[in-house]
């Protein structure tokens, strides 16, 4: 493709991602309050979140392999179709059973990884982190629109060609640097993932926020992330190495955890959001970029599917761990765990040193 044609496809992909994230965060804002109206307590809401995590954990690698075999266009089409079914089921979910059933199409709902596949395929190596960062800008826009609208609505009412191939996934882990980066992505992201899946409960019980106020807070998240993804990450990646930025993001995440452990009200949290979103945005973009550069172009879809499955894994174990920590030790426990784990990861990265970016095989 000509450079101009590639850029046009990337812009269209950005639009698709922004729309998909808008609808996704709309239901994120609605679901906790709908669950409460249907009689869910904290434990059952954790079960609901765990169900979603399990479903997407199973679907992430399959979706990534599907994209490698049939192409990103087909993968995005499947994801959009699954979203249609997902939201139709949500519209008729008037009991506990249907609230669980409507989560089933989430196994194919991976539009953001699909968009990342397109961007990764069409962008040059040296510009990939910046392009993925711009995709994060769309994430921020969708978060703002979806959270605000959701808060308002809540107030008012086998073979090499096979899709799932464990051998292919295992093969990717053997490329230089992949296992290390992937492990760091899981371990460092676990505490933040636990906090994220429990945030709806924290917002209601700890911060005492109403649905509309929670929507405004999520919109604030989106604004901060939009600025970071659109105006900060691109400049950083052009001046500093990816290994240095990963080290920086992990270090800041440790300090954010300490600050979270000491916060007492929503104003404190709003101040913490800025470094928190910075560390999360930089960490996710940089690790995704490093991992896709470590494999061949034909394997980027599977790799990004695995990256997406990390988030699903965190959402799978997060509610169970988070529910226990919340009931037994309170909100500060999330911050202390994040501080300790990321401090340990920071020391490990500092000791082992950053790896040079390998050429694609």
mmCIF file of C-alpha atoms in Angstrom:
data_model
loop_
_atom_site.group_PDB
_atom_site.id
_atom_site.type_symbol
_atom_site.label_atom_id
_atom_site.label_comp_id
_atom_site.label_asym_id
_atom_site.label_seq_id
_atom_site.Cartn_x
_atom_site.Cartn_y
_atom_site.Cartn_z
ATOM 1 C CA UNK A 1 0.000 0.000 0.000
ATOM 2 C CA UNK A 2 1.021 3.584 -0.609
ATOM 3 C CA UNK A 3 1.831 5.578 2.545
ATOM 4 C CA UNK A 4 -1.247 7.784 2.047
ATOM 5 C CA UNK A 5 -3.508 4.730 1.744
ATOM 6 C CA UNK A 6 -1.988 3.193 4.860
ATOM 7 C CA UNK A 7 -2.596 6.399 6.796
ATOM 8 C CA UNK A 8 -6.227 6.494 5.644
ATOM 9 C CA UNK A 9 -6.803 2.951 6.903
ATOM 10 C CA UNK A 10 -5.181 3.856 10.220
ATOM 11 C CA UNK A 11 -7.483 6.875 10.624
ATOM 12 C CA UNK A 12 -10.547 4.721 9.944
ATOM 13 C CA UNK A 13 -9.255 2.223 12.481
ATOM 14 C CA UNK A 14 -8.925 5.004 15.047
ATOM 15 C CA UNK A 15 -12.592 5.913 14.465
ATOM 16 C CA UNK A 16 -13.735 2.302 14.899
ATOM 17 C CA UNK A 17 -11.728 1.998 18.119
ATOM 18 C CA UNK A 18 -13.146 5.239 19.540
ATOM 19 C CA UNK A 19 -16.727 4.144 18.872
ATOM 20 C CA UNK A 20 -16.179 0.667 20.308
ATOM 21 C CA UNK A 21 -14.583 2.013 23.502
ATOM 22 C CA UNK A 22 -17.442 4.507 23.874
ATOM 23 C CA UNK A 23 -20.044 1.715 23.993
ATOM 24 C CA UNK A 24 -17.817 -0.399 26.209
ATOM 25 C CA UNK A 25 -17.389 2.277 28.872
ATOM 26 C CA UNK A 26 -21.060 3.121 28.644
ATOM 27 C CA UNK A 27 -21.883 -0.384 29.866
ATOM 28 C CA UNK A 28 -19.023 -0.254 32.418
ATOM 29 C CA UNK A 29 -20.772 2.732 33.992
ATOM 30 C CA UNK A 30 -24.205 1.115 33.916
ATOM 31 C CA UNK A 31 -23.481 -2.481 34.982
ATOM 32 C CA UNK A 32 -22.555 -1.895 38.690
ATOM 33 C CA UNK A 33 -25.760 0.061 39.315
ATOM 34 C CA UNK A 34 -27.868 -2.387 37.310
ATOM 35 C CA UNK A 35 -26.331 -5.250 39.295
ATOM 36 C CA UNK A 36 -27.175 -3.505 42.560
ATOM 37 C CA UNK A 37 -30.792 -3.008 41.461
ATOM 38 C CA UNK A 38 -31.001 -6.721 40.682
ATOM 39 C CA UNK A 39 -29.840 -7.595 44.197
ATOM 40 C CA UNK A 40 -26.104 -8.264 43.633
ATOM 41 C CA UNK A 41 -23.821 -7.826 46.629
ATOM 42 C CA UNK A 42 -20.044 -7.326 46.438
ATOM 43 C CA UNK A 43 -19.328 -11.054 46.217
ATOM 44 C CA UNK A 44 -21.803 -11.715 43.401
ATOM 45 C CA UNK A 45 -20.572 -8.671 41.500
ATOM 46 C CA UNK A 46 -17.096 -10.174 41.807
ATOM 47 C CA UNK A 47 -18.436 -13.412 40.320
ATOM 48 C CA UNK A 48 -19.889 -11.439 37.421
ATOM 49 C CA UNK A 49 -16.559 -9.732 36.757
ATOM 50 C CA UNK A 50 -14.724 -13.040 37.045
ATOM 51 C CA UNK A 51 -17.074 -14.551 34.463
ATOM 52 C CA UNK A 52 -16.168 -11.795 32.003
ATOM 53 C CA UNK A 53 -12.493 -12.300 32.727
ATOM 54 C CA UNK A 54 -12.677 -16.045 32.093
ATOM 55 C CA UNK A 55 -14.599 -15.538 28.856
ATOM 56 C CA UNK A 56 -12.155 -12.975 27.479
ATOM 57 C CA UNK A 57 -9.157 -14.925 28.765
ATOM 58 C CA UNK A 58 -10.278 -17.846 26.603
ATOM 59 C CA UNK A 59 -11.145 -15.603 23.677
ATOM 60 C CA UNK A 60 -8.019 -13.417 23.546
ATOM 61 C CA UNK A 61 -5.531 -15.940 22.085
ATOM 62 C CA UNK A 62 -8.212 -17.394 19.777
ATOM 63 C CA UNK A 63 -9.070 -13.932 18.488
ATOM 64 C CA UNK A 64 -5.412 -13.099 17.889
ATOM 65 C CA UNK A 65 -4.804 -16.314 15.974
ATOM 66 C CA UNK A 66 -8.025 -15.760 14.017
ATOM 67 C CA UNK A 67 -6.684 -12.373 12.915
ATOM 68 C CA UNK A 68 -3.380 -13.883 11.785
ATOM 69 C CA UNK A 69 -5.165 -16.565 9.749
ATOM 70 C CA UNK A 70 -8.081 -14.591 8.299
ATOM 71 C CA UNK A 71 -6.908 -11.007 8.577
ATOM 72 C CA UNK A 72 -7.591 -8.021 10.815
ATOM 73 C CA UNK A 73 -10.650 -6.957 8.778
ATOM 74 C CA UNK A 74 -12.435 -10.237 9.471
ATOM 75 C CA UNK A 75 -11.396 -10.089 13.117
ATOM 76 C CA UNK A 76 -12.778 -6.561 13.537
ATOM 77 C CA UNK A 77 -16.022 -7.598 11.819
ATOM 78 C CA UNK A 78 -16.472 -10.524 14.207
ATOM 79 C CA UNK A 79 -15.763 -8.267 17.179
ATOM 80 C CA UNK A 80 -18.322 -5.680 16.051
ATOM 81 C CA UNK A 81 -20.954 -8.379 15.475
ATOM 82 C CA UNK A 82 -20.297 -9.787 18.945
ATOM 83 C CA UNK A 83 -20.713 -6.280 20.387
ATOM 84 C CA UNK A 84 -24.132 -5.967 18.727
ATOM 85 C CA UNK A 85 -25.306 -9.227 20.332
ATOM 86 C CA UNK A 86 -23.715 -8.241 23.653
ATOM 87 C CA UNK A 87 -25.610 -4.957 23.905
ATOM 88 C CA UNK A 88 -28.891 -6.435 22.672
ATOM 89 C CA UNK A 89 -28.688 -8.962 25.509
ATOM 90 C CA UNK A 90 -27.825 -6.184 27.967
ATOM 91 C CA UNK A 91 -30.946 -4.300 26.853
ATOM 92 C CA UNK A 92 -33.171 -7.219 27.899
ATOM 93 C CA UNK A 93 -31.213 -8.202 31.022
ATOM 94 C CA UNK A 94 -33.868 -7.832 33.724
ATOM 95 C CA UNK A 95 -32.751 -10.618 36.044
ATOM 96 C CA UNK A 96 -29.608 -12.203 37.477
ATOM 97 C CA UNK A 97 -29.444 -14.994 34.896
ATOM 98 C CA UNK A 98 -29.666 -12.645 31.902
ATOM 99 C CA UNK A 99 -27.005 -10.366 33.357
ATOM 100 C CA UNK A 100 -24.612 -13.318 33.255
ATOM 101 C CA UNK A 101 -25.826 -14.512 29.833
ATOM 102 C CA UNK A 102 -25.243 -11.129 28.191
ATOM 103 C CA UNK A 103 -21.521 -11.442 28.972
ATOM 104 C CA UNK A 104 -21.077 -14.528 26.760
ATOM 105 C CA UNK A 105 -20.463 -12.661 23.440
ATOM 106 C CA UNK A 106 -17.494 -10.974 25.157
ATOM 107 C CA UNK A 107 -15.446 -13.996 24.055
ATOM 108 C CA UNK A 108 -15.217 -12.352 20.614
ATOM 109 C CA UNK A 109 -15.221 -8.704 21.717
ATOM 110 C CA UNK A 110 -11.629 -7.603 21.132
ATOM 111 C CA UNK A 111 -11.969 -4.564 18.888
ATOM 112 C CA UNK A 112 -9.080 -2.681 20.486
ATOM 113 C CA UNK A 113 -6.581 -5.533 19.947
ATOM 114 C CA UNK A 114 -7.934 -5.784 16.398
ATOM 115 C CA UNK A 115 -7.279 -2.085 15.874
ATOM 116 C CA UNK A 116 -3.812 -2.541 17.357
ATOM 117 C CA UNK A 117 -3.147 -5.294 14.828
ATOM 118 C CA UNK A 118 -3.978 -2.969 11.947
ATOM 119 C CA UNK A 119 -1.824 -0.168 13.335
ATOM 120 C CA UNK A 120 1.057 -2.544 14.089
ATOM 121 C CA UNK A 121 0.934 -3.978 10.559
ATOM 122 C CA UNK A 122 0.773 -0.624 8.779
ATOM 123 C CA UNK A 123 3.182 1.434 10.895
ATOM 124 C CA UNK A 124 6.963 1.429 10.591
ATOM 125 C CA UNK A 125 9.046 0.011 13.426
ATOM 126 C CA UNK A 126 10.421 3.350 14.557
ATOM 127 C CA UNK A 127 6.947 4.933 14.560
ATOM 128 C CA UNK A 128 4.993 2.035 16.020
ATOM 129 C CA UNK A 129 4.976 3.162 19.646
ATOM 130 C CA UNK A 130 3.772 6.603 18.598
ATOM 131 C CA UNK A 131 1.031 5.099 16.395
ATOM 132 C CA UNK A 132 -0.138 2.825 19.204
ATOM 133 C CA UNK A 133 -0.087 5.823 21.508
ATOM 134 C CA UNK A 134 -2.403 7.717 19.143
ATOM 135 C CA UNK A 135 -4.707 4.704 19.286
ATOM 136 C CA UNK A 136 -4.740 5.226 23.032
ATOM 137 C CA UNK A 137 -6.006 8.749 22.332
ATOM 138 C CA UNK A 138 -9.094 7.127 20.825
ATOM 139 C CA UNK A 139 -9.373 5.066 23.989
ATOM 140 C CA UNK A 140 -9.440 8.269 26.024
ATOM 141 C CA UNK A 141 -12.112 9.831 23.822
ATOM 142 C CA UNK A 142 -14.257 6.712 24.102
ATOM 143 C CA UNK A 143 -13.764 6.616 27.866
ATOM 144 C CA UNK A 144 -14.944 10.224 28.210
ATOM 145 C CA UNK A 145 -17.994 9.842 25.977
ATOM 146 C CA UNK A 146 -19.010 6.398 27.216
ATOM 147 C CA UNK A 147 -18.543 7.107 30.927
ATOM 148 C CA UNK A 148 -20.402 10.414 30.784
ATOM 149 C CA UNK A 149 -23.302 8.938 28.818
ATOM 150 C CA UNK A 150 -23.388 5.828 31.001
ATOM 151 C CA UNK A 151 -23.530 7.872 34.205
ATOM 152 C CA UNK A 152 -26.400 9.926 32.808
ATOM 153 C CA UNK A 153 -28.330 6.840 31.676
ATOM 154 C CA UNK A 154 -27.845 5.162 35.058
ATOM 155 C CA UNK A 155 -29.232 8.177 36.797
ATOM 156 C CA UNK A 156 -32.283 8.442 34.518
ATOM 157 C CA UNK A 157 -33.266 4.950 34.550
ATOM 158 C CA UNK A 158 -4.560 -28.058 15.964
ATOM 159 C CA UNK A 159 -2.801 -27.329 12.449
ATOM 160 C CA UNK A 160 -0.696 -24.277 11.495
ATOM 161 C CA UNK A 161 -3.796 -22.796 9.915
ATOM 162 C CA UNK A 162 -6.013 -23.511 12.874
ATOM 163 C CA UNK A 163 -7.287 -20.584 14.908
ATOM 164 C CA UNK A 164 -6.354 -21.944 18.331
ATOM 165 C CA UNK A 165 -2.884 -23.434 18.205
ATOM 166 C CA UNK A 166 -1.020 -23.830 21.485
ATOM 167 C CA UNK A 167 2.143 -24.675 19.562
ATOM 168 C CA UNK A 168 2.060 -21.283 17.843
ATOM 169 C CA UNK A 169 1.582 -19.469 21.142
ATOM 170 C CA UNK A 170 4.411 -21.419 22.787
ATOM 171 C CA UNK A 171 6.649 -20.705 19.809
ATOM 172 C CA UNK A 172 6.197 -16.963 20.241
ATOM 173 C CA UNK A 173 7.307 -17.161 23.862
ATOM 174 C CA UNK A 174 10.672 -18.536 22.675
ATOM 175 C CA UNK A 175 11.639 -15.407 20.740
ATOM 176 C CA UNK A 176 14.386 -13.333 22.428
ATOM 177 C CA UNK A 177 13.048 -11.044 25.125
ATOM 178 C CA UNK A 178 9.400 -12.075 24.734
ATOM 179 C CA UNK A 179 9.106 -14.258 27.844
ATOM 180 C CA UNK A 180 10.767 -11.635 30.048
ATOM 181 C CA UNK A 181 8.633 -8.747 28.781
ATOM 182 C CA UNK A 182 5.451 -10.823 28.918
ATOM 183 C CA UNK A 183 6.175 -11.906 32.492
ATOM 184 C CA UNK A 184 6.834 -8.323 33.551
ATOM 185 C CA UNK A 185 3.590 -7.280 31.863
ATOM 186 C CA UNK A 186 1.611 -9.787 33.936
ATOM 187 C CA UNK A 187 3.307 -9.278 37.308
ATOM 188 C CA UNK A 188 3.527 -5.492 37.174
ATOM 189 C CA UNK A 189 0.013 -5.138 35.793
ATOM 190 C CA UNK A 190 -1.628 -7.397 38.392
ATOM 191 C CA UNK A 191 -2.018 -4.839 41.228
ATOM 192 C CA UNK A 192 -3.384 -2.131 38.914
ATOM 193 C CA UNK A 193 -5.693 -4.701 37.328
ATOM 194 C CA UNK A 194 -7.077 -5.678 40.735
ATOM 195 C CA UNK A 195 -7.709 -2.029 41.602
ATOM 196 C CA UNK A 196 -9.430 -1.407 38.257
ATOM 197 C CA UNK A 197 -11.863 -4.307 38.525
ATOM 198 C CA UNK A 198 -12.723 -3.265 42.093
ATOM 199 C CA UNK A 199 -13.006 0.435 41.312
ATOM 200 C CA UNK A 200 -16.768 0.348 40.806
ATOM 201 C CA UNK A 201 -17.180 -0.994 44.334
ATOM 202 C CA UNK A 202 -14.622 1.480 45.698
ATOM 203 C CA UNK A 203 -16.418 4.379 43.992
ATOM 204 C CA UNK A 204 -19.764 3.387 45.516
ATOM 205 C CA UNK A 205 -18.694 2.309 49.016
ATOM 206 C CA UNK A 206 -15.418 4.133 49.752
ATOM 207 C CA UNK A 207 -15.912 7.395 47.839
ATOM 208 C CA UNK A 208 -19.728 7.329 48.205
ATOM 209 C CA UNK A 209 -20.225 8.436 44.589
ATOM 210 C CA UNK A 210 -23.555 8.454 42.811
ATOM 211 C CA UNK A 211 -23.871 7.108 39.267
ATOM 212 C CA UNK A 212 -23.628 10.542 37.677
ATOM 213 C CA UNK A 213 -20.609 11.504 39.780
ATOM 214 C CA UNK A 214 -18.914 8.229 38.892
ATOM 215 C CA UNK A 215 -19.495 9.047 35.219
ATOM 216 C CA UNK A 216 -17.800 12.423 35.661
ATOM 217 C CA UNK A 217 -14.847 10.768 37.379
ATOM 218 C CA UNK A 218 -14.463 8.255 34.547
ATOM 219 C CA UNK A 219 -14.642 11.144 32.073
ATOM 220 C CA UNK A 220 -11.806 12.801 33.983
ATOM 221 C CA UNK A 221 -9.813 9.576 33.565
ATOM 222 C CA UNK A 222 -10.442 9.806 29.851
ATOM 223 C CA UNK A 223 -9.273 13.418 29.616
ATOM 224 C CA UNK A 224 -6.038 12.638 31.448
ATOM 225 C CA UNK A 225 -5.398 9.558 29.334
ATOM 226 C CA UNK A 226 -6.231 11.429 26.133
ATOM 227 C CA UNK A 227 -3.625 14.101 26.894
ATOM 228 C CA UNK A 228 -1.004 11.514 27.851
ATOM 229 C CA UNK A 229 -1.619 9.226 24.873
ATOM 230 C CA UNK A 230 -1.954 12.009 22.330
ATOM 231 C CA UNK A 231 0.620 14.546 23.456
ATOM 232 C CA UNK A 232 3.124 12.853 25.750
ATOM 233 C CA UNK A 233 3.892 9.282 24.705
ATOM 234 C CA UNK A 234 4.899 10.147 21.141
ATOM 235 C CA UNK A 235 7.445 12.694 22.364
ATOM 236 C CA UNK A 236 8.839 10.302 24.951
ATOM 237 C CA UNK A 237 9.282 7.421 22.502
ATOM 238 C CA UNK A 238 11.164 9.671 20.093
ATOM 239 C CA UNK A 239 13.684 10.668 22.766
ATOM 240 C CA UNK A 240 14.094 7.654 25.043
ATOM 241 C CA UNK A 241 14.518 3.925 24.547
ATOM 242 C CA UNK A 242 11.576 1.624 25.167
ATOM 243 C CA UNK A 243 13.391 -0.266 27.927
ATOM 244 C CA UNK A 244 14.052 3.030 29.749
ATOM 245 C CA UNK A 245 10.402 4.039 29.453
ATOM 246 C CA UNK A 246 9.266 0.663 30.765
ATOM 247 C CA UNK A 247 11.568 1.110 33.763
ATOM 248 C CA UNK A 248 10.178 4.619 34.313
ATOM 249 C CA UNK A 249 6.551 3.474 34.159
ATOM 250 C CA UNK A 250 7.132 0.647 36.645
ATOM 251 C CA UNK A 251 8.915 2.996 39.052
ATOM 252 C CA UNK A 252 6.105 5.557 38.915
ATOM 253 C CA UNK A 253 3.540 2.783 39.381
ATOM 254 C CA UNK A 254 5.234 1.828 42.646
ATOM 255 C CA UNK A 255 4.989 5.415 43.919
ATOM 256 C CA UNK A 256 1.357 5.600 42.768
ATOM 257 C CA UNK A 257 0.608 2.521 44.864
ATOM 258 C CA UNK A 258 2.060 4.200 47.944
ATOM 259 C CA UNK A 259 -0.037 7.297 47.286
ATOM 260 C CA UNK A 260 -3.184 5.164 46.871
ATOM 261 C CA UNK A 261 -2.545 3.530 50.221
ATOM 262 C CA UNK A 262 -2.499 6.959 51.882
ATOM 263 C CA UNK A 263 -5.492 8.583 50.133
ATOM 264 C CA UNK A 264 -8.613 9.294 52.169
ATOM 265 C CA UNK A 265 -11.030 10.982 49.748
ATOM 266 C CA UNK A 266 -11.882 11.405 46.079
ATOM 267 C CA UNK A 267 -9.913 14.666 45.807
ATOM 268 C CA UNK A 268 -6.714 12.831 46.736
ATOM 269 C CA UNK A 269 -7.548 10.199 44.162
ATOM 270 C CA UNK A 270 -8.057 12.823 41.430
ATOM 271 C CA UNK A 271 -4.505 14.022 42.077
ATOM 272 C CA UNK A 272 -3.180 10.460 41.960
ATOM 273 C CA UNK A 273 -4.956 9.780 38.652
ATOM 274 C CA UNK A 274 -2.429 11.827 36.649
ATOM 275 C CA UNK A 275 0.703 9.767 37.474
ATOM 276 C CA UNK A 276 -1.429 6.600 37.574
ATOM 277 C CA UNK A 277 -2.727 7.060 34.027
ATOM 278 C CA UNK A 278 0.748 8.091 32.869
ATOM 279 C CA UNK A 279 2.368 4.914 34.197
ATOM 280 C CA UNK A 280 -0.426 2.661 32.891
ATOM 281 C CA UNK A 281 -0.485 4.263 29.440
ATOM 282 C CA UNK A 282 3.278 4.224 28.960
ATOM 283 C CA UNK A 283 3.609 0.688 30.321
ATOM 284 C CA UNK A 284 0.875 -0.802 28.114
ATOM 285 C CA UNK A 285 1.980 0.960 24.929
ATOM 286 C CA UNK A 286 5.671 0.215 25.416
ATOM 287 C CA UNK A 287 5.241 -3.459 26.313
ATOM 288 C CA UNK A 288 2.853 -4.014 23.377
ATOM 289 C CA UNK A 289 5.308 -2.294 21.050
ATOM 290 C CA UNK A 290 8.279 -4.301 22.341
ATOM 291 C CA UNK A 291 6.444 -7.600 22.040
ATOM 292 C CA UNK A 292 5.178 -7.008 18.485
ATOM 293 C CA UNK A 293 8.658 -5.967 17.342
ATOM 294 C CA UNK A 294 10.069 -9.220 18.717
ATOM 295 C CA UNK A 295 8.036 -11.465 16.394
ATOM 296 C CA UNK A 296 7.496 -11.726 12.646
ATOM 297 C CA UNK A 297 4.825 -9.561 10.931
ATOM 298 C CA UNK A 298 2.605 -12.612 10.402
ATOM 299 C CA UNK A 299 2.547 -13.237 14.157
ATOM 300 C CA UNK A 300 1.667 -9.744 15.409
ATOM 301 C CA UNK A 301 -2.040 -10.620 15.664
ATOM 302 C CA UNK A 302 -1.394 -13.619 17.882
ATOM 303 C CA UNK A 303 1.008 -11.599 20.022
ATOM 304 C CA UNK A 304 -1.478 -8.754 20.468
ATOM 305 C CA UNK A 305 -4.158 -11.334 21.252
ATOM 306 C CA UNK A 306 -1.918 -12.674 23.999
ATOM 307 C CA UNK A 307 -1.379 -9.121 25.264
ATOM 308 C CA UNK A 308 -5.146 -8.676 25.411
ATOM 309 C CA UNK A 309 -5.458 -11.974 27.268
ATOM 310 C CA UNK A 310 -3.228 -10.537 30.004
ATOM 311 C CA UNK A 311 -5.956 -8.012 30.799
ATOM 312 C CA UNK A 312 -8.504 -10.818 30.738
ATOM 313 C CA UNK A 313 -6.344 -12.840 33.113
ATOM 314 C CA UNK A 314 -6.182 -9.880 35.481
ATOM 315 C CA UNK A 315 -9.962 -9.502 35.320
ATOM 316 C CA UNK A 316 -10.285 -13.232 36.026
ATOM 317 C CA UNK A 317 -8.230 -13.370 39.219
ATOM 318 C CA UNK A 318 -8.719 -9.712 40.139
ATOM 319 C CA UNK A 319 -12.278 -9.837 41.528
ATOM 320 C CA UNK A 320 -11.538 -12.814 43.765
ATOM 321 C CA UNK A 321 -8.295 -11.355 45.134
ATOM 322 C CA UNK A 322 -9.703 -7.840 45.234
ATOM 323 C CA UNK A 323 -12.872 -8.875 47.049
ATOM 324 C CA UNK A 324 -10.839 -10.613 49.740
ATOM 325 C CA UNK A 325 -8.439 -7.687 50.169
ATOM 326 C CA UNK A 326 -11.278 -5.170 50.285
ATOM 327 C CA UNK A 327 -13.253 -7.056 52.922
ATOM 328 C CA UNK A 328 -10.237 -8.052 55.045
ATOM 329 C CA UNK A 329 -7.848 -5.096 54.805
ATOM 330 C CA UNK A 330 -9.671 -2.238 53.098
ATOM 331 C CA UNK A 331 -8.768 0.036 50.203
ATOM 332 C CA UNK A 332 -5.180 0.864 51.382
ATOM 333 C CA UNK A 333 -4.179 -2.773 50.833
ATOM 334 C CA UNK A 334 -4.461 -2.319 47.051
ATOM 335 C CA UNK A 335 -1.950 0.506 47.152
ATOM 336 C CA UNK A 336 0.556 -1.250 49.404
ATOM 337 C CA UNK A 337 0.545 -4.363 47.216
ATOM 338 C CA UNK A 338 1.033 -2.277 44.072
ATOM 339 C CA UNK A 339 3.919 -0.419 45.701
ATOM 340 C CA UNK A 340 5.718 -3.581 46.850
ATOM 341 C CA UNK A 341 5.242 -5.599 43.652
ATOM 342 C CA UNK A 342 6.270 -2.794 41.297
ATOM 343 C CA UNK A 343 9.242 -1.898 43.481
ATOM 344 C CA UNK A 344 10.382 -5.517 43.163
ATOM 345 C CA UNK A 345 9.864 -5.469 39.368
ATOM 346 C CA UNK A 346 11.730 -2.149 39.152
ATOM 347 C CA UNK A 347 14.691 -3.655 41.036
ATOM 348 C CA UNK A 348 14.636 -6.703 38.761
ATOM 349 C CA UNK A 349 14.654 -4.580 35.599
ATOM 350 C CA UNK A 350 17.357 -2.331 36.987
ATOM 351 C CA UNK A 351 19.500 -5.334 37.900
ATOM 352 C CA UNK A 352 19.070 -7.263 34.654
ATOM 353 C CA UNK A 353 19.269 -4.158 32.455
ATOM 354 C CA UNK A 354 17.171 -3.250 29.455
ATOM 355 C CA UNK A 355 17.440 -5.449 26.410
ATOM 356 C CA UNK A 356 18.268 -4.063 23.018
ATOM 357 C CA UNK A 357 15.402 -4.225 20.582
ATOM 358 C CA UNK A 358 15.942 -7.296 18.355
ATOM 359 C CA UNK A 359 15.279 -7.234 14.654
ATOM 360 C CA UNK A 360 12.181 -9.037 13.537
ATOM 361 C CA UNK A 361 12.763 -12.658 12.552
#
